[in-house]
PDB file of C-alpha atoms in Angstrom:
ATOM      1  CA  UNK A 861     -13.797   3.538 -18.677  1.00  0.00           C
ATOM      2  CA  UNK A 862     -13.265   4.408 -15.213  1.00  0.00           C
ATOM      3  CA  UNK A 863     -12.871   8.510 -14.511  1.00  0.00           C
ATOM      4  CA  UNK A 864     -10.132   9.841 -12.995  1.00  0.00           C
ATOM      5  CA  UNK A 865     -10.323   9.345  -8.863  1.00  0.00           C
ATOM      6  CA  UNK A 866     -10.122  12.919  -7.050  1.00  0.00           C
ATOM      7  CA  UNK A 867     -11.807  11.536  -3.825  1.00  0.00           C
ATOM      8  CA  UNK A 868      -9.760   8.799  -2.233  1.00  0.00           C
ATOM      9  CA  UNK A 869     -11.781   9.342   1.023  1.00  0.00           C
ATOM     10  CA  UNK A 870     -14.629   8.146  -0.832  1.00  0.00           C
ATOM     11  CA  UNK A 871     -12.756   5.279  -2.346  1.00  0.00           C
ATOM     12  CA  UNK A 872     -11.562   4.280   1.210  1.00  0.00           C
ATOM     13  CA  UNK A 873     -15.467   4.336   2.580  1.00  0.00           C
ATOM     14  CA  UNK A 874     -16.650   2.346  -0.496  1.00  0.00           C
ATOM     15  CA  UNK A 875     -14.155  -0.627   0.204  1.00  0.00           C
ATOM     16  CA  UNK A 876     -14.734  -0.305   3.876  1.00  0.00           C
ATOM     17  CA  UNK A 877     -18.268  -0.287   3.632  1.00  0.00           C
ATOM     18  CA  UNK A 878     -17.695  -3.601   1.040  1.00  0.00           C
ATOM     19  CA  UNK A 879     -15.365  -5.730   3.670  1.00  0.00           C
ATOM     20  CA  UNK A 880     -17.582  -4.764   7.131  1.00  0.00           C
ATOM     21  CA  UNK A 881     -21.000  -3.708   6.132  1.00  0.00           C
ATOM     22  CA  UNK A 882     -22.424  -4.210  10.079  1.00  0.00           C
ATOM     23  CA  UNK A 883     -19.879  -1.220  10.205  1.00  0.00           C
ATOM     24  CA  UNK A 884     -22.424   1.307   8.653  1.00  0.00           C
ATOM     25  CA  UNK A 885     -25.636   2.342   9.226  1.00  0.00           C
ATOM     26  CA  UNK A 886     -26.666   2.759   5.485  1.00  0.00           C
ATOM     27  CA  UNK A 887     -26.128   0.256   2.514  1.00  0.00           C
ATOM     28  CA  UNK A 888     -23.454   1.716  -0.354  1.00  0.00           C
ATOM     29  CA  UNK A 889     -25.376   4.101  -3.259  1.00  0.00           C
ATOM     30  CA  UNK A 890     -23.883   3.597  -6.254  1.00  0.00           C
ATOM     31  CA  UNK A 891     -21.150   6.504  -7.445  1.00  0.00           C
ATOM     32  CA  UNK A 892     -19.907   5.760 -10.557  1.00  0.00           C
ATOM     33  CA  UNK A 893     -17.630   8.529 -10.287  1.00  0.00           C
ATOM     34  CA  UNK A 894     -15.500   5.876  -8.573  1.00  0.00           C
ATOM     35  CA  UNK A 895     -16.737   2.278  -9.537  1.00  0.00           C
ATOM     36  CA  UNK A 896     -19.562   0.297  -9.542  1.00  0.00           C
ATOM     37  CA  UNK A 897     -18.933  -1.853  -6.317  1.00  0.00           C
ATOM     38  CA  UNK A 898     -16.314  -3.798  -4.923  1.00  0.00           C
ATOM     39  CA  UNK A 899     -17.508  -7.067  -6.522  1.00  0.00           C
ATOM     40  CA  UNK A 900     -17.687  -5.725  -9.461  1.00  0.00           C
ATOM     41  CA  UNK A 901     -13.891  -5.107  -9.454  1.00  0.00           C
ATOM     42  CA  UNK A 902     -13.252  -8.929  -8.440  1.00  0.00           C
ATOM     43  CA  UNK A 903     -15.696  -9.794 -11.466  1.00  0.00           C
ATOM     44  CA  UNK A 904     -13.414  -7.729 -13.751  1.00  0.00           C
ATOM     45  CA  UNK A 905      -9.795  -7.748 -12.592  1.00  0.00           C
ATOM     46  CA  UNK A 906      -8.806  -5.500 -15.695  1.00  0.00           C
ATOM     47  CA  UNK A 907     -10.705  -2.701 -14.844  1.00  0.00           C
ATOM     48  CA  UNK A 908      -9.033  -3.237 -11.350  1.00  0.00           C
ATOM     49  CA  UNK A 909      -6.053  -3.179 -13.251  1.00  0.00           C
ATOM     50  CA  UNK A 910      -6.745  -0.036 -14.962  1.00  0.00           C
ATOM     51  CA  UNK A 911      -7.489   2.063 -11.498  1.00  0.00           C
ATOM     52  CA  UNK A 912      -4.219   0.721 -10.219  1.00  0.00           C
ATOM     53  CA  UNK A 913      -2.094   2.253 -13.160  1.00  0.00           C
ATOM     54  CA  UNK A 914      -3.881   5.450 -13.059  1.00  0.00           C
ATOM     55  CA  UNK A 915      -3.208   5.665  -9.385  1.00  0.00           C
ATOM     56  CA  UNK A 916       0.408   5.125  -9.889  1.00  0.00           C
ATOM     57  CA  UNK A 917       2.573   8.232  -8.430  1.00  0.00           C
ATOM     58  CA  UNK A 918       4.449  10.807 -10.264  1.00  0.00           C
ATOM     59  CA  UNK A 919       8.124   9.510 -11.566  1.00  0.00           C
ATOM     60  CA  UNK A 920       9.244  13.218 -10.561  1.00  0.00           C
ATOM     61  CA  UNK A 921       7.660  14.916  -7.371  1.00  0.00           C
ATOM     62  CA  UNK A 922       8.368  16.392  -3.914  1.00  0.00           C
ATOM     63  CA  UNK A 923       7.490  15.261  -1.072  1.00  0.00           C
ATOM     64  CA  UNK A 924       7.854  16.414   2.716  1.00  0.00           C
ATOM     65  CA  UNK A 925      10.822  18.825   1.579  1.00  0.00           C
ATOM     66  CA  UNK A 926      12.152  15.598  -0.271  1.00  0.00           C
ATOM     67  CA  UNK A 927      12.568  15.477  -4.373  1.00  0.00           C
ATOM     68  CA  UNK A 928      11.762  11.427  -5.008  1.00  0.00           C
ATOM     69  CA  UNK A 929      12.731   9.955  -8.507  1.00  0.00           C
ATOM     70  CA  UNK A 930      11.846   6.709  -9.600  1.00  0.00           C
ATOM     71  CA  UNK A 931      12.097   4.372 -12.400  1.00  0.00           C
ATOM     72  CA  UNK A 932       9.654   1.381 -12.562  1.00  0.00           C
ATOM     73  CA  UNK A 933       9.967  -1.391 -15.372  1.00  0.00           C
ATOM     74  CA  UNK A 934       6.729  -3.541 -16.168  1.00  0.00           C
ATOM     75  CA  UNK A 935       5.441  -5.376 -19.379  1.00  0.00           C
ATOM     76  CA  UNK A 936       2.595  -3.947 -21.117  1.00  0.00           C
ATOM     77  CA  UNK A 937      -0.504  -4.980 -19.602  1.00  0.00           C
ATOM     78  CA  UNK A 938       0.627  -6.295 -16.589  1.00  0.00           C
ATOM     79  CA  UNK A 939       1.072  -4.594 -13.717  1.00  0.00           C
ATOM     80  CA  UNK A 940       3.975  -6.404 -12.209  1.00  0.00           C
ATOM     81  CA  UNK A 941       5.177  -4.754  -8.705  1.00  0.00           C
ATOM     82  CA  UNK A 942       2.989  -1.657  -7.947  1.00  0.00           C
ATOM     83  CA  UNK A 943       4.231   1.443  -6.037  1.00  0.00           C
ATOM     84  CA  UNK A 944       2.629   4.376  -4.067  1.00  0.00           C
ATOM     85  CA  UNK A 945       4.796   7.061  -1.542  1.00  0.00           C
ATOM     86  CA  UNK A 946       2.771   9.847   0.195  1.00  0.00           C
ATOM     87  CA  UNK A 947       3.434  12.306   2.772  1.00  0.00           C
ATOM     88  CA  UNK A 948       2.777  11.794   6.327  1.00  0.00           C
ATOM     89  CA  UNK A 949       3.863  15.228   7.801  1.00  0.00           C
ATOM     90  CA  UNK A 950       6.447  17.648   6.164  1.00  0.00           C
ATOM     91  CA  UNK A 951       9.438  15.706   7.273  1.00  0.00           C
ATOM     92  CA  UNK A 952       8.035  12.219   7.063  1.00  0.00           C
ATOM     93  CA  UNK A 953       7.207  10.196   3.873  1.00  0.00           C
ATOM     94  CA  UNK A 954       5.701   6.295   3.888  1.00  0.00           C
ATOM     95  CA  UNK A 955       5.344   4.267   0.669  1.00  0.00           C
ATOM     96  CA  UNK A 956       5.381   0.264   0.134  1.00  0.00           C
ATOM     97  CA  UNK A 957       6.373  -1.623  -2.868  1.00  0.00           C
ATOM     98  CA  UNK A 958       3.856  -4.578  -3.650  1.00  0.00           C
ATOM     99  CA  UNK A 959       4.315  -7.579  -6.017  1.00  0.00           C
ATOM    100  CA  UNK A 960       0.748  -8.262  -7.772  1.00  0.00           C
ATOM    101  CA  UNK A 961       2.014 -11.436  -9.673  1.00  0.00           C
ATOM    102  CA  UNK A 962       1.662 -14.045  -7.047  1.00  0.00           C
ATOM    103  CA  UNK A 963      -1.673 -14.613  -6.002  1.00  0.00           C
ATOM    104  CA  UNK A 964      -4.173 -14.248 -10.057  1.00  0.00           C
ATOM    105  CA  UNK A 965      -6.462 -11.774  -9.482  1.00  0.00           C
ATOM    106  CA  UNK A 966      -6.165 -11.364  -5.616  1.00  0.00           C
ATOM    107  CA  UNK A 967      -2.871  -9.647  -6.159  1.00  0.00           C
ATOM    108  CA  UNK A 968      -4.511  -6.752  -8.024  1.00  0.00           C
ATOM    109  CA  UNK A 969      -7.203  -6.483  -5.354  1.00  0.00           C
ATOM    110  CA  UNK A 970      -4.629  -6.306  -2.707  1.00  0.00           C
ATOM    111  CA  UNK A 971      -3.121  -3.701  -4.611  1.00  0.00           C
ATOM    112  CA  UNK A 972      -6.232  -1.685  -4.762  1.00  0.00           C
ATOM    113  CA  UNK A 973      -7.064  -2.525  -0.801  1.00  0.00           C
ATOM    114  CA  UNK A 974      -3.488  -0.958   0.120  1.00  0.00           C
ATOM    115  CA  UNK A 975      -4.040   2.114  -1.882  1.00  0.00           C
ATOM    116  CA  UNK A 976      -6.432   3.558   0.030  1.00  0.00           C
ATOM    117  CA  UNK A 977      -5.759   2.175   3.575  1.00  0.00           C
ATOM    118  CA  UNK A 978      -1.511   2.192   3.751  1.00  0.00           C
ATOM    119  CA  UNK A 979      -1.321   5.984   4.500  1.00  0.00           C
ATOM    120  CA  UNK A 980      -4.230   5.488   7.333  1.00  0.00           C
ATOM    121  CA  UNK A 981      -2.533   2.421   8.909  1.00  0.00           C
ATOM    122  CA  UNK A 982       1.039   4.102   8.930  1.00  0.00           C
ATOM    123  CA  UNK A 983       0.151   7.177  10.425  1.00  0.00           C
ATOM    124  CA  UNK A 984      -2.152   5.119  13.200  1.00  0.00           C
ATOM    125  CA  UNK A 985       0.789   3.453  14.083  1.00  0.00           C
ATOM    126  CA  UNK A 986       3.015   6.868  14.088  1.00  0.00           C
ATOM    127  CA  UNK A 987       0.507   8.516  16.443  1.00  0.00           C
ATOM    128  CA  UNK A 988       0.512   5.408  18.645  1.00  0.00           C
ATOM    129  CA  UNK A 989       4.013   5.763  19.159  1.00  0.00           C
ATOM    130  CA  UNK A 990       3.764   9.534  20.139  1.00  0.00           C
ATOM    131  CA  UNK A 991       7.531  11.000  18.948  1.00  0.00           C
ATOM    132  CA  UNK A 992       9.092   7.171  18.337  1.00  0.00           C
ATOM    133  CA  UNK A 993       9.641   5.745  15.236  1.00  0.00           C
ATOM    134  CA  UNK A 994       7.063   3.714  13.781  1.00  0.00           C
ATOM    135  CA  UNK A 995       6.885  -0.002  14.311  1.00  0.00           C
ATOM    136  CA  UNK A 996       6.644  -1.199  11.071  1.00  0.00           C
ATOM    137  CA  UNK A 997       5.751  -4.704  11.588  1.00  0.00           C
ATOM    138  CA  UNK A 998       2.578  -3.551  14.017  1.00  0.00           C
ATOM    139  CA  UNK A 999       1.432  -2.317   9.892  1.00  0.00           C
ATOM    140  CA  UNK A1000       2.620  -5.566   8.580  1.00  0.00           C
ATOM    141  CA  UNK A1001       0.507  -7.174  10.709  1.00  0.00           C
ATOM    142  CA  UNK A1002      -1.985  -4.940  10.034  1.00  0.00           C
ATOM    143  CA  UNK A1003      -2.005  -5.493   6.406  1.00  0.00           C
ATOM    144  CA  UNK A1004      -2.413  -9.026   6.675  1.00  0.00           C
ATOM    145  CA  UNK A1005      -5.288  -9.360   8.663  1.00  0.00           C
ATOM    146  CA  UNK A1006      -6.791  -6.689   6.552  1.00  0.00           C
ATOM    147  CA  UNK A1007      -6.453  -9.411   3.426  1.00  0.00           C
ATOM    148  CA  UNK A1008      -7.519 -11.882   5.395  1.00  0.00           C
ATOM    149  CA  UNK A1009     -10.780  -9.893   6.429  1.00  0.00           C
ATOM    150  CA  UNK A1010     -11.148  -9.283   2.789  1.00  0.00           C
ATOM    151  CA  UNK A1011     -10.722 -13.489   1.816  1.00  0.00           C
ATOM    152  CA  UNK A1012      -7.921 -12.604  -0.209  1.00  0.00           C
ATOM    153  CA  UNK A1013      -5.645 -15.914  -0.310  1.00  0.00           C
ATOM    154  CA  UNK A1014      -2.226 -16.217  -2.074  1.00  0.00           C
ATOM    155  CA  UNK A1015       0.969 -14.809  -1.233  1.00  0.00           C
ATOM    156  CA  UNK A1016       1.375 -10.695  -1.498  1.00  0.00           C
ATOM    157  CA  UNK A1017       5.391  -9.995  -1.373  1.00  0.00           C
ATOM    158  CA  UNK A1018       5.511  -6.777   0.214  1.00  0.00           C
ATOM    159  CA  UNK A1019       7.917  -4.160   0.864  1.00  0.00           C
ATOM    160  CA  UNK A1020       6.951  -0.952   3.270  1.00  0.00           C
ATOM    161  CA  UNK A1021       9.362   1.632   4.176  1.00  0.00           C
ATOM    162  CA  UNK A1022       8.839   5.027   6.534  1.00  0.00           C
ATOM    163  CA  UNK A1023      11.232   7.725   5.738  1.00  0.00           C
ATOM    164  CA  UNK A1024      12.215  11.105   8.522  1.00  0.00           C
ATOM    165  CA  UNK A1025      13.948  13.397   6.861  1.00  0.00           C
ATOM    166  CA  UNK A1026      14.760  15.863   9.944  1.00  0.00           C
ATOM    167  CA  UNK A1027      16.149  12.756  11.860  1.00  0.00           C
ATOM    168  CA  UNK A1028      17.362  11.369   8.609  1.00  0.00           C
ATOM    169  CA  UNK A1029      16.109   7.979   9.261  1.00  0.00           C
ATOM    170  CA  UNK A1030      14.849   5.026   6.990  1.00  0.00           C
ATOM    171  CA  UNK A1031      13.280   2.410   7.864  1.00  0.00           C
ATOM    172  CA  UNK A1032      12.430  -0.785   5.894  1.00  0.00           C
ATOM    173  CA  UNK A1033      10.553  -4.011   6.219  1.00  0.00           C
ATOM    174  CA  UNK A1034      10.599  -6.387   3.003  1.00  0.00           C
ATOM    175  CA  UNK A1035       8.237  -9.479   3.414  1.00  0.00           C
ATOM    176  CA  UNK A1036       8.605 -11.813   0.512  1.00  0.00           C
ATOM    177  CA  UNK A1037      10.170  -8.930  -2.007  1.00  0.00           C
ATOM    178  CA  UNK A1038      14.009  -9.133  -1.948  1.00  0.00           C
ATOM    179  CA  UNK A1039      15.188  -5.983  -1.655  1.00  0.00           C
ATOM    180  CA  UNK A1040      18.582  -4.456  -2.332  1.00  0.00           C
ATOM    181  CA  UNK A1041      19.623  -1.111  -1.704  1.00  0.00           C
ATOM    182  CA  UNK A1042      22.233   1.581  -2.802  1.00  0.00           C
ATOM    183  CA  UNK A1043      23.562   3.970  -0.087  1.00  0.00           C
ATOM    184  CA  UNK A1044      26.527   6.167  -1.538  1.00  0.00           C
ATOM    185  CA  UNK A1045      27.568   3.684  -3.726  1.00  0.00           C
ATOM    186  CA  UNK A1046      27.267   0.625  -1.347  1.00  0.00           C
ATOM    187  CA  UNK A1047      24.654  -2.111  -1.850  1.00  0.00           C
ATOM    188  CA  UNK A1048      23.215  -3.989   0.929  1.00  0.00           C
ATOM    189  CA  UNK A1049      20.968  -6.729   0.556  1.00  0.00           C
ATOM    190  CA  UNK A1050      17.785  -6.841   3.102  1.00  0.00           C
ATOM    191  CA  UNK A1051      16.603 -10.401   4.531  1.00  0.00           C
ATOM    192  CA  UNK A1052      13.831 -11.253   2.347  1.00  0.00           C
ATOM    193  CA  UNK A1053      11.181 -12.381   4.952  1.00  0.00           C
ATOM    194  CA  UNK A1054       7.489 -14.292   4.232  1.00  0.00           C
ATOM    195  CA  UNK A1055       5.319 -12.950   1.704  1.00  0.00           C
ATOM    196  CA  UNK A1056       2.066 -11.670   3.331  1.00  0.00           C
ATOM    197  CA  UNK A1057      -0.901 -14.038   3.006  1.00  0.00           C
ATOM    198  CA  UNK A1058       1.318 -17.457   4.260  1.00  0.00           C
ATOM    199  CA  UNK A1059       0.749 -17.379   7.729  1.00  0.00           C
ATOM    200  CA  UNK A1060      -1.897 -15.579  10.190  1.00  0.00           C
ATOM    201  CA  UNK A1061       0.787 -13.927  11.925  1.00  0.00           C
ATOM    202  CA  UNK A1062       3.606 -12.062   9.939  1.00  0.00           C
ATOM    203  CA  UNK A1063       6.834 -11.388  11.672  1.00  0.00           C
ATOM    204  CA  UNK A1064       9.386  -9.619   9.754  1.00  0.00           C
ATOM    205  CA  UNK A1065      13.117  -7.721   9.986  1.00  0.00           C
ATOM    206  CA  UNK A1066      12.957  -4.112  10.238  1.00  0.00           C
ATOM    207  CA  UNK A1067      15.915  -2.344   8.530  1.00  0.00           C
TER     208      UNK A1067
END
């Protein structure tokens, strides 16, 4: 059974080190504190599976001054759409939405790959823009070629989403996942856009 992750820094190297080896001077050393090696993983989806659910966040927790609730229904066993939110500041939160079901045992690798490199790729992209708003497609794009470096093929609906609270701004960018949303009692429905994984270059609707 895999032990519970305290070190996602570590996790983040490992798959690096797995997807661009000439990156690194030294080969991985086995730490089994985390798992035995990215093929590994591929070779046995469910124990991918089982890292993903106990990396799941909190129902109930605050965030950058924000209290964030949610409710997430899935069949046993199956993963279904996974979800991760973390703070990038105290006034800024990021968090994606990702359907695992459409691409076997890719999608749960995907899920895993995202984990640990979202938060990294978001905040890149909020430094780049200095005091702007994020451009959240730049990440979209981001993403993608990330899979792609990995050989991941399939389709990988995706939603990502960059919350301010002191400029009380959302932002979201569905690709592939319809999306609706409830704002005081109003529901609008986002354009869907292209699941990630269909073409090189993603271009989606920010909301």
């Amino acid at each position: 059974l895999l032990k519970p992750l305290d070190d996602m820094e570590r996790v983040r190297d490992v798959i690096l080190e797995c997807l661009y080896p000439s990156m690194f001077a030294s080969k991985i050393k086995e730490d089994e504190q985390l798992f035995d090696s990215w093929d590994d993983l591929i070779q046995q989806p469910d124990k991918a599976i089982r890292l993903i659910k106990q990396l799941q966040p909190p129902i109930r927790q605050s965030l950058a001054n924000t209290q964030v609730n949610y409710r997430q229904l899935t069949c046993t066993g199956e993963p279904g759409l996974v979800f991760d939110i973390a703070a990038l500041s105290d006034s800024q939160l990021g968090f994606y939405i990702l359907d695992v079901t459409r691409s076997g045992d890719n999608g749960i690798m995907a899920a895993l790959l995202l984990r640990v490199m979202f938060n990294e790729l978001l905040q890149k992209q909020i430094a780049d823009n200095h005091q702007q708003l994020p451009e959240l497609n730049t990440v979209l794009h981001d993403i993608n070629r990330l899979l792609q470096d990995a050989g991941m093929t399939g389709q990988f609906p995706l939603l990502v989403g960059y919350y301010n609270r002191a400029r009380h701004q959302l932002l979201l960018l569905p690709a592939g996942l319809h999306t609706v949303i409830s704002i005081d009692g109003v529901r609008h429905e986002l354009d869907t856009g292209i699941p990630l994984g269909t073409f090189e270059q993603i271009h989606a609707t920010q909301h």
